PDB file of C-alpha atoms in Angstrom:
ATOM      1  CA  MET D 266     -77.112  -3.124-129.158  1.00  0.00           C
ATOM      2  CA  SER D 267     -74.203  -0.690-128.732  1.00  0.00           C
ATOM      3  CA  GLU D 268     -72.046   0.323-131.671  1.00  0.00           C
ATOM      4  CA  PRO D 269     -68.674  -1.424-132.036  1.00  0.00           C
ATOM      5  CA  ILE D 270     -65.671   0.531-130.812  1.00  0.00           C
ATOM      6  CA  THR D 271     -63.314   1.650-133.569  1.00  0.00           C
ATOM      7  CA  ILE D 272     -59.612   1.029-133.094  1.00  0.00           C
ATOM      8  CA  ARG D 273     -57.352   2.897-135.480  1.00  0.00           C
ATOM      9  CA  VAL D 274     -53.857   1.475-135.735  1.00  0.00           C
ATOM     10  CA  TRP D 275     -50.953   3.202-137.431  1.00  0.00           C
ATOM     11  CA  SER D 276     -48.304   0.666-138.347  1.00  0.00           C
ATOM     12  CA  ASP D 277     -45.648  -0.275-140.866  1.00  0.00           C
ATOM     13  CA  TYR D 278     -45.189  -3.793-142.162  1.00  0.00           C
ATOM     14  CA  VAL D 279     -41.442  -3.790-141.427  1.00  0.00           C
ATOM     15  CA  CYS D 280     -41.971  -2.867-137.767  1.00  0.00           C
ATOM     16  CA  PRO D 281     -41.649  -6.065-135.687  1.00  0.00           C
ATOM     17  CA  TRP D 282     -43.546  -4.552-132.761  1.00  0.00           C
ATOM     18  CA  CYS D 283     -46.417  -3.905-135.174  1.00  0.00           C
ATOM     19  CA  TYR D 284     -46.610  -7.665-135.757  1.00  0.00           C
ATOM     20  CA  VAL D 285     -46.789  -8.204-131.987  1.00  0.00           C
ATOM     21  CA  GLY D 286     -49.405  -5.435-131.761  1.00  0.00           C
ATOM     22  CA  TYR D 287     -51.393  -7.172-134.485  1.00  0.00           C
ATOM     23  CA  ALA D 288     -51.572 -10.276-132.277  1.00  0.00           C
ATOM     24  CA  GLU D 289     -52.917  -8.200-129.366  1.00  0.00           C
ATOM     25  CA  VAL D 290     -55.573  -6.687-131.639  1.00  0.00           C
ATOM     26  CA  GLN D 291     -56.679 -10.174-132.653  1.00  0.00           C
ATOM     27  CA  LYS D 292     -57.281 -10.932-128.964  1.00  0.00           C
ATOM     28  CA  LEU D 293     -59.352  -7.750-128.662  1.00  0.00           C
ATOM     29  CA  LYS D 294     -61.470  -8.772-131.651  1.00  0.00           C
ATOM     30  CA  LYS D 295     -62.268 -12.067-129.984  1.00  0.00           C
ATOM     31  CA  GLU D 296     -63.149 -10.508-126.628  1.00  0.00           C
ATOM     32  CA  TYR D 297     -64.915  -7.279-127.653  1.00  0.00           C
ATOM     33  CA  ASP D 298     -67.094  -5.859-130.405  1.00  0.00           C
ATOM     34  CA  VAL D 299     -64.528  -3.745-132.245  1.00  0.00           C
ATOM     35  CA  GLN D 300     -63.804  -2.514-135.753  1.00  0.00           C
ATOM     36  CA  VAL D 301     -60.135  -2.208-136.640  1.00  0.00           C
ATOM     37  CA  ASP D 302     -58.866   0.365-139.106  1.00  0.00           C
ATOM     38  CA  TRP D 303     -55.253  -0.258-140.138  1.00  0.00           C
ATOM     39  CA  ARG D 304     -53.534   2.973-141.204  1.00  0.00           C
ATOM     40  CA  PRO D 305     -50.175   3.342-143.020  1.00  0.00           C
ATOM     41  CA  PHE D 306     -46.944   4.753-141.655  1.00  0.00           C
ATOM     42  CA  TYR D 307     -43.363   4.715-142.964  1.00  0.00           C
ATOM     43  CA  LEU D 308     -40.912   3.589-140.284  1.00  0.00           C
ATOM     44  CA  ARG D 309     -37.998   4.420-142.592  1.00  0.00           C
ATOM     45  CA  PRO D 310     -39.456   6.747-145.262  1.00  0.00           C
ATOM     46  CA  GLU D 311     -36.071   7.145-146.946  1.00  0.00           C
ATOM     47  CA  THR D 312     -35.944   3.442-147.918  1.00  0.00           C
ATOM     48  CA  PRO D 313     -35.200   3.020-151.652  1.00  0.00           C
ATOM     49  CA  PRO D 314     -36.690   0.206-153.776  1.00  0.00           C
ATOM     50  CA  GLU D 315     -33.635  -1.993-153.145  1.00  0.00           C
ATOM     51  CA  GLY D 316     -34.104  -1.624-149.383  1.00  0.00           C
ATOM     52  CA  LEU D 317     -31.756  -0.526-146.592  1.00  0.00           C
ATOM     53  CA  PRO D 318     -29.369  -2.556-144.414  1.00  0.00           C
ATOM     54  CA  LEU D 319     -30.751  -3.379-140.991  1.00  0.00           C
ATOM     55  CA  PRO D 320     -29.012  -1.043-138.473  1.00  0.00           C
ATOM     56  CA  ASP D 321     -26.133  -2.692-136.590  1.00  0.00           C
ATOM     57  CA  TYR D 322     -27.647  -1.917-133.189  1.00  0.00           C
ATOM     58  CA  VAL D 323     -30.848  -3.762-134.137  1.00  0.00           C
ATOM     59  CA  ARG D 324     -28.844  -6.741-135.360  1.00  0.00           C
ATOM     60  CA  GLU D 325     -26.978  -6.878-132.053  1.00  0.00           C
ATOM     61  CA  LYS D 326     -30.169  -6.654-129.997  1.00  0.00           C
ATOM     62  CA  MET D 327     -31.737  -9.547-131.874  1.00  0.00           C
ATOM     63  CA  LYS D 328     -28.816 -11.825-130.938  1.00  0.00           C
ATOM     64  CA  ASP D 329     -29.954 -11.710-127.315  1.00  0.00           C
ATOM     65  CA  PRO D 330     -32.273 -14.673-126.581  1.00  0.00           C
ATOM     66  CA  ASN D 331     -33.889 -12.575-123.838  1.00  0.00           C
ATOM     67  CA  ASN D 332     -34.658  -9.696-126.167  1.00  0.00           C
ATOM     68  CA  PRO D 333     -38.142  -8.390-125.157  1.00  0.00           C
ATOM     69  CA  LEU D 334     -39.329  -8.473-128.771  1.00  0.00           C
ATOM     70  CA  LYS D 335     -38.379 -12.139-129.144  1.00  0.00           C
ATOM     71  CA  LEU D 336     -40.055 -13.045-125.860  1.00  0.00           C
ATOM     72  CA  ARG D 337     -43.290 -11.223-126.727  1.00  0.00           C
ATOM     73  CA  ALA D 338     -43.377 -12.792-130.192  1.00  0.00           C
ATOM     74  CA  GLN D 339     -42.861 -16.262-128.729  1.00  0.00           C
ATOM     75  CA  ALA D 340     -45.613 -15.675-126.158  1.00  0.00           C
ATOM     76  CA  ALA D 341     -47.963 -14.644-128.977  1.00  0.00           C
ATOM     77  CA  GLY D 342     -47.066 -17.716-131.028  1.00  0.00           C
ATOM     78  CA  LEU D 343     -45.423 -15.628-133.753  1.00  0.00           C
ATOM     79  CA  THR D 344     -42.404 -16.656-135.803  1.00  0.00           C
ATOM     80  CA  LEU D 345     -39.962 -13.845-136.611  1.00  0.00           C
ATOM     81  CA  VAL D 346     -37.601 -14.337-139.540  1.00  0.00           C
ATOM     82  CA  MET D 347     -34.806 -11.803-139.206  1.00  0.00           C
ATOM     83  CA  ARG D 348     -33.052 -10.458-142.289  1.00  0.00           C
ATOM     84  CA  ASP D 349     -30.232  -8.082-143.152  1.00  0.00           C
ATOM     85  CA  ILE D 350     -32.211  -5.820-145.503  1.00  0.00           C
ATOM     86  CA  THR D 351     -35.326  -3.800-144.690  1.00  0.00           C
ATOM     87  CA  PRO D 352     -37.470  -3.431-147.842  1.00  0.00           C
ATOM     88  CA  SER D 353     -39.446  -0.417-148.939  1.00  0.00           C
ATOM     89  CA  THR D 354     -43.097  -0.702-147.932  1.00  0.00           C
ATOM     90  CA  ARG D 355     -44.428   1.881-150.396  1.00  0.00           C
ATOM     91  CA  ARG D 356     -45.951  -0.697-152.749  1.00  0.00           C
ATOM     92  CA  ALA D 357     -47.336  -2.693-149.816  1.00  0.00           C
ATOM     93  CA  HIS D 358     -49.095   0.325-148.308  1.00  0.00           C
ATOM     94  CA  GLU D 359     -50.503   1.449-151.645  1.00  0.00           C
ATOM     95  CA  ALA D 360     -51.767  -2.063-152.367  1.00  0.00           C
ATOM     96  CA  THR D 361     -53.325  -2.054-148.900  1.00  0.00           C
ATOM     97  CA  GLU D 362     -55.356   1.037-149.779  1.00  0.00           C
ATOM     98  CA  TYR D 363     -56.748  -0.815-152.774  1.00  0.00           C
ATOM     99  CA  ALA D 364     -57.607  -3.752-150.502  1.00  0.00           C
ATOM    100  CA  ARG D 365     -59.378  -1.329-148.153  1.00  0.00           C
ATOM    101  CA  GLU D 366     -61.443   0.023-151.038  1.00  0.00           C
ATOM    102  CA  GLN D 367     -62.411  -3.515-152.010  1.00  0.00           C
ATOM    103  CA  GLY D 368     -63.438  -4.462-148.467  1.00  0.00           C
ATOM    104  CA  ARG D 369     -60.490  -6.853-148.049  1.00  0.00           C
ATOM    105  CA  LEU D 370     -58.253  -4.770-145.783  1.00  0.00           C
ATOM    106  CA  GLU D 371     -58.075  -7.206-142.866  1.00  0.00           C
ATOM    107  CA  PRO D 372     -57.117 -10.387-144.766  1.00  0.00           C
ATOM    108  CA  PHE D 373     -54.654  -8.556-147.039  1.00  0.00           C
ATOM    109  CA  HIS D 374     -52.977  -6.804-144.102  1.00  0.00           C
ATOM    110  CA  ALA D 375     -52.724 -10.097-142.201  1.00  0.00           C
ATOM    111  CA  ALA D 376     -51.311 -11.925-145.219  1.00  0.00           C
ATOM    112  CA  LEU D 377     -48.562  -9.351-145.769  1.00  0.00           C
ATOM    113  CA  LEU D 378     -47.506  -9.346-142.118  1.00  0.00           C
ATOM    114  CA  ARG D 379     -47.275 -13.126-142.046  1.00  0.00           C
ATOM    115  CA  ARG D 380     -45.476 -13.367-145.382  1.00  0.00           C
ATOM    116  CA  TYR D 381     -42.879 -10.794-144.328  1.00  0.00           C
ATOM    117  CA  TRP D 382     -42.242 -11.699-140.691  1.00  0.00           C
ATOM    118  CA  SER D 383     -42.983 -15.421-140.537  1.00  0.00           C
ATOM    119  CA  GLU D 384     -42.073 -16.493-144.074  1.00  0.00           C
ATOM    120  CA  GLY D 385     -39.260 -14.046-144.877  1.00  0.00           C
ATOM    121  CA  GLN D 386     -40.742 -12.720-148.135  1.00  0.00           C
ATOM    122  CA  ASP D 387     -39.732  -9.363-149.627  1.00  0.00           C
ATOM    123  CA  LEU D 388     -42.504  -6.754-149.491  1.00  0.00           C
ATOM    124  CA  TRP D 389     -41.145  -4.879-152.502  1.00  0.00           C
ATOM    125  CA  GLN D 390     -41.446  -7.897-154.802  1.00  0.00           C
ATOM    126  CA  TRP D 391     -44.595  -8.356-156.842  1.00  0.00           C
ATOM    127  CA  ASP D 392     -44.637 -12.085-156.113  1.00  0.00           C
ATOM    128  CA  THR D 393     -45.195 -11.278-152.435  1.00  0.00           C
ATOM    129  CA  LEU D 394     -47.881  -8.680-153.061  1.00  0.00           C
ATOM    130  CA  ARG D 395     -49.657 -10.732-155.699  1.00  0.00           C
ATOM    131  CA  GLY D 396     -49.629 -13.795-153.469  1.00  0.00           C
ATOM    132  CA  ALA D 397     -51.136 -11.839-150.589  1.00  0.00           C
ATOM    133  CA  ALA D 398     -53.730 -10.374-152.945  1.00  0.00           C
ATOM    134  CA  GLN D 399     -54.803 -13.801-154.154  1.00  0.00           C
ATOM    135  CA  GLU D 400     -54.934 -15.076-150.586  1.00  0.00           C
ATOM    136  CA  ALA D 401     -57.183 -12.147-149.621  1.00  0.00           C
ATOM    137  CA  GLY D 402     -59.564 -12.721-152.511  1.00  0.00           C
ATOM    138  CA  LEU D 403     -58.276  -9.887-154.694  1.00  0.00           C
ATOM    139  CA  ASP D 404     -57.259  -9.893-158.356  1.00  0.00           C
ATOM    140  CA  PRO D 405     -53.410  -9.892-158.358  1.00  0.00           C
ATOM    141  CA  ASP D 406     -53.246  -8.326-161.839  1.00  0.00           C
ATOM    142  CA  GLU D 407     -55.504  -5.465-160.755  1.00  0.00           C
ATOM    143  CA  VAL D 408     -53.506  -4.885-157.568  1.00  0.00           C
ATOM    144  CA  GLN D 409     -50.259  -4.605-159.521  1.00  0.00           C
ATOM    145  CA  ARG D 410     -51.846  -2.384-162.159  1.00  0.00           C
ATOM    146  CA  VAL D 411     -53.324   0.190-159.765  1.00  0.00           C
ATOM    147  CA  VAL D 412     -50.128   0.381-157.700  1.00  0.00           C
ATOM    148  CA  GLU D 413     -47.948   0.811-160.787  1.00  0.00           C
ATOM    149  CA  GLU D 414     -50.311   3.572-161.926  1.00  0.00           C
ATOM    150  CA  GLY D 415     -49.747   5.354-158.599  1.00  0.00           C
ATOM    151  CA  ARG D 416     -53.477   5.451-157.964  1.00  0.00           C
ATOM    152  CA  TYR D 417     -53.085   5.233-154.176  1.00  0.00           C
ATOM    153  CA  THR D 418     -49.839   7.146-153.658  1.00  0.00           C
ATOM    154  CA  LYS D 419     -51.642  10.298-152.493  1.00  0.00           C
ATOM    155  CA  ALA D 420     -54.034   8.362-150.248  1.00  0.00           C
ATOM    156  CA  VAL D 421     -51.086   6.857-148.370  1.00  0.00           C
ATOM    157  CA  GLU D 422     -49.257  10.184-148.142  1.00  0.00           C
ATOM    158  CA  ASP D 423     -52.407  11.929-146.866  1.00  0.00           C
ATOM    159  CA  SER D 424     -52.972   9.259-144.217  1.00  0.00           C
ATOM    160  CA  ILE D 425     -49.390   9.523-142.995  1.00  0.00           C
ATOM    161  CA  GLN D 426     -49.685  13.315-142.877  1.00  0.00           C
ATOM    162  CA  GLU D 427     -52.873  12.956-140.840  1.00  0.00           C
ATOM    163  CA  ALA D 428     -50.981  10.724-138.426  1.00  0.00           C
ATOM    164  CA  ARG D 429     -48.253  13.317-137.957  1.00  0.00           C
ATOM    165  CA  THR D 430     -50.857  16.052-137.497  1.00  0.00           C
ATOM    166  CA  ILE D 431     -52.414  14.244-134.544  1.00  0.00           C
ATOM    167  CA  GLY D 432     -49.023  13.472-133.014  1.00  0.00           C
ATOM    168  CA  VAL D 433     -48.264   9.965-134.259  1.00  0.00           C
ATOM    169  CA  ASN D 434     -44.492   9.742-134.609  1.00  0.00           C
ATOM    170  CA  ALA D 435     -43.833   6.091-133.817  1.00  0.00           C
ATOM    171  CA  VAL D 436     -45.478   2.762-134.543  1.00  0.00           C
ATOM    172  CA  PRO D 437     -47.504   0.938-133.614  1.00  0.00           C
ATOM    173  CA  THR D 438     -49.878   3.617-132.327  1.00  0.00           C
ATOM    174  CA  PHE D 439     -53.419   2.671-131.333  1.00  0.00           C
ATOM    175  CA  VAL D 440     -56.344   5.063-130.952  1.00  0.00           C
ATOM    176  CA  LEU D 441     -59.281   3.385-129.213  1.00  0.00           C
ATOM    177  CA  GLY D 442     -62.736   4.897-129.503  1.00  0.00           C
ATOM    178  CA  GLU D 443     -61.207   8.257-130.485  1.00  0.00           C
ATOM    179  CA  ARG D 444     -60.432   8.756-126.783  1.00  0.00           C
ATOM    180  CA  PHE D 445     -57.417   6.717-125.750  1.00  0.00           C
ATOM    181  CA  GLY D 446     -54.059   6.609-127.472  1.00  0.00           C
ATOM    182  CA  LEU D 447     -51.545   3.845-126.833  1.00  0.00           C
ATOM    183  CA  GLN D 448     -48.061   3.888-128.295  1.00  0.00           C
ATOM    184  CA  GLY D 449     -46.066   0.714-128.710  1.00  0.00           C
ATOM    185  CA  ALA D 450     -47.180  -2.910-128.504  1.00  0.00           C
ATOM    186  CA  GLN D 451     -48.538  -2.739-124.976  1.00  0.00           C
ATOM    187  CA  GLU D 452     -49.324  -5.852-122.963  1.00  0.00           C
ATOM    188  CA  TYR D 453     -52.890  -7.087-123.416  1.00  0.00           C
ATOM    189  CA  PRO D 454     -54.137  -5.956-119.960  1.00  0.00           C
ATOM    190  CA  VAL D 455     -53.404  -2.349-120.991  1.00  0.00           C
ATOM    191  CA  PHE D 456     -55.812  -2.727-123.909  1.00  0.00           C
ATOM    192  CA  GLN D 457     -58.391  -4.353-121.641  1.00  0.00           C
ATOM    193  CA  GLU D 458     -58.210  -1.424-119.222  1.00  0.00           C
ATOM    194  CA  ALA D 459     -58.699   1.052-122.070  1.00  0.00           C
ATOM    195  CA  MET D 460     -61.745  -0.892-123.231  1.00  0.00           C
ATOM    196  CA  ARG D 461     -63.126  -0.917-119.675  1.00  0.00           C
ATOM    197  CA  ARG D 462     -62.727   2.864-119.465  1.00  0.00           C
ATOM    198  CA  LEU D 463     -64.558   3.160-122.756  1.00  0.00           C
ATOM    199  CA  GLY D 464     -67.463   1.269-121.208  1.00  0.00           C
ATOM    200  CA  ALA D 465     -67.018  -1.813-123.386  1.00  0.00           C
ATOM    201  CA  THR D 466     -68.165  -5.143-122.030  1.00  0.00           C
ATOM    202  CA  PRO D 467     -66.560  -8.430-123.094  1.00  0.00           C
ATOM    203  CA  ARG D 468     -68.533 -10.755-125.321  1.00  0.00           C
ATOM    204  CA  ALA D 469     -70.454 -13.496-123.535  1.00  0.00           C
ATOM    205  CA  GLN D 470     -68.327 -16.631-123.534  1.00  0.00           C
ATOM    206  CA  PRO D 471     -70.004 -19.806-124.845  1.00  0.00           C
TER     207      PRO D 471
END
């Protein structure tokens, strides 16, 4: 049996295209034998704890019913709750590193994306992070404690620096099998072609 193909994904929770990209990755997981490694990135690293206003140009784009983001989200069955303030994702990313260490990266990552984009929760608030932790099978008290201690601050900073070193400057960015890099939430056939070039064969359908 061949080894699963690793897909590394650099993303930020407040990036709407990262939510769309997450949906495409879920399709890949169903069709191919892959391991997904979610890596942190700060879309707006200057964001303070109280958040930053959503840029006017983004607000205007989202008013268009034919906005490509809206259409892709609808096609993927995703609900997008738009808001006026973009929260800091520092706590969310640091909590994610703890989840990774505990073997609960995937469910915690999924819970935070859904809570932010589909339910309109604030990623800076402990209620959001603790709720996602409980949902993912983690101890909410421990998650809050290790993040408040700053235990994973350096791990997140190092991962983001690694991303910049290899040329990641926008999210989502996907690296498939350490050979193919895709930037942006590409359409699913683009991912399928990359998998074909990697020699991956789809799972047998029941």
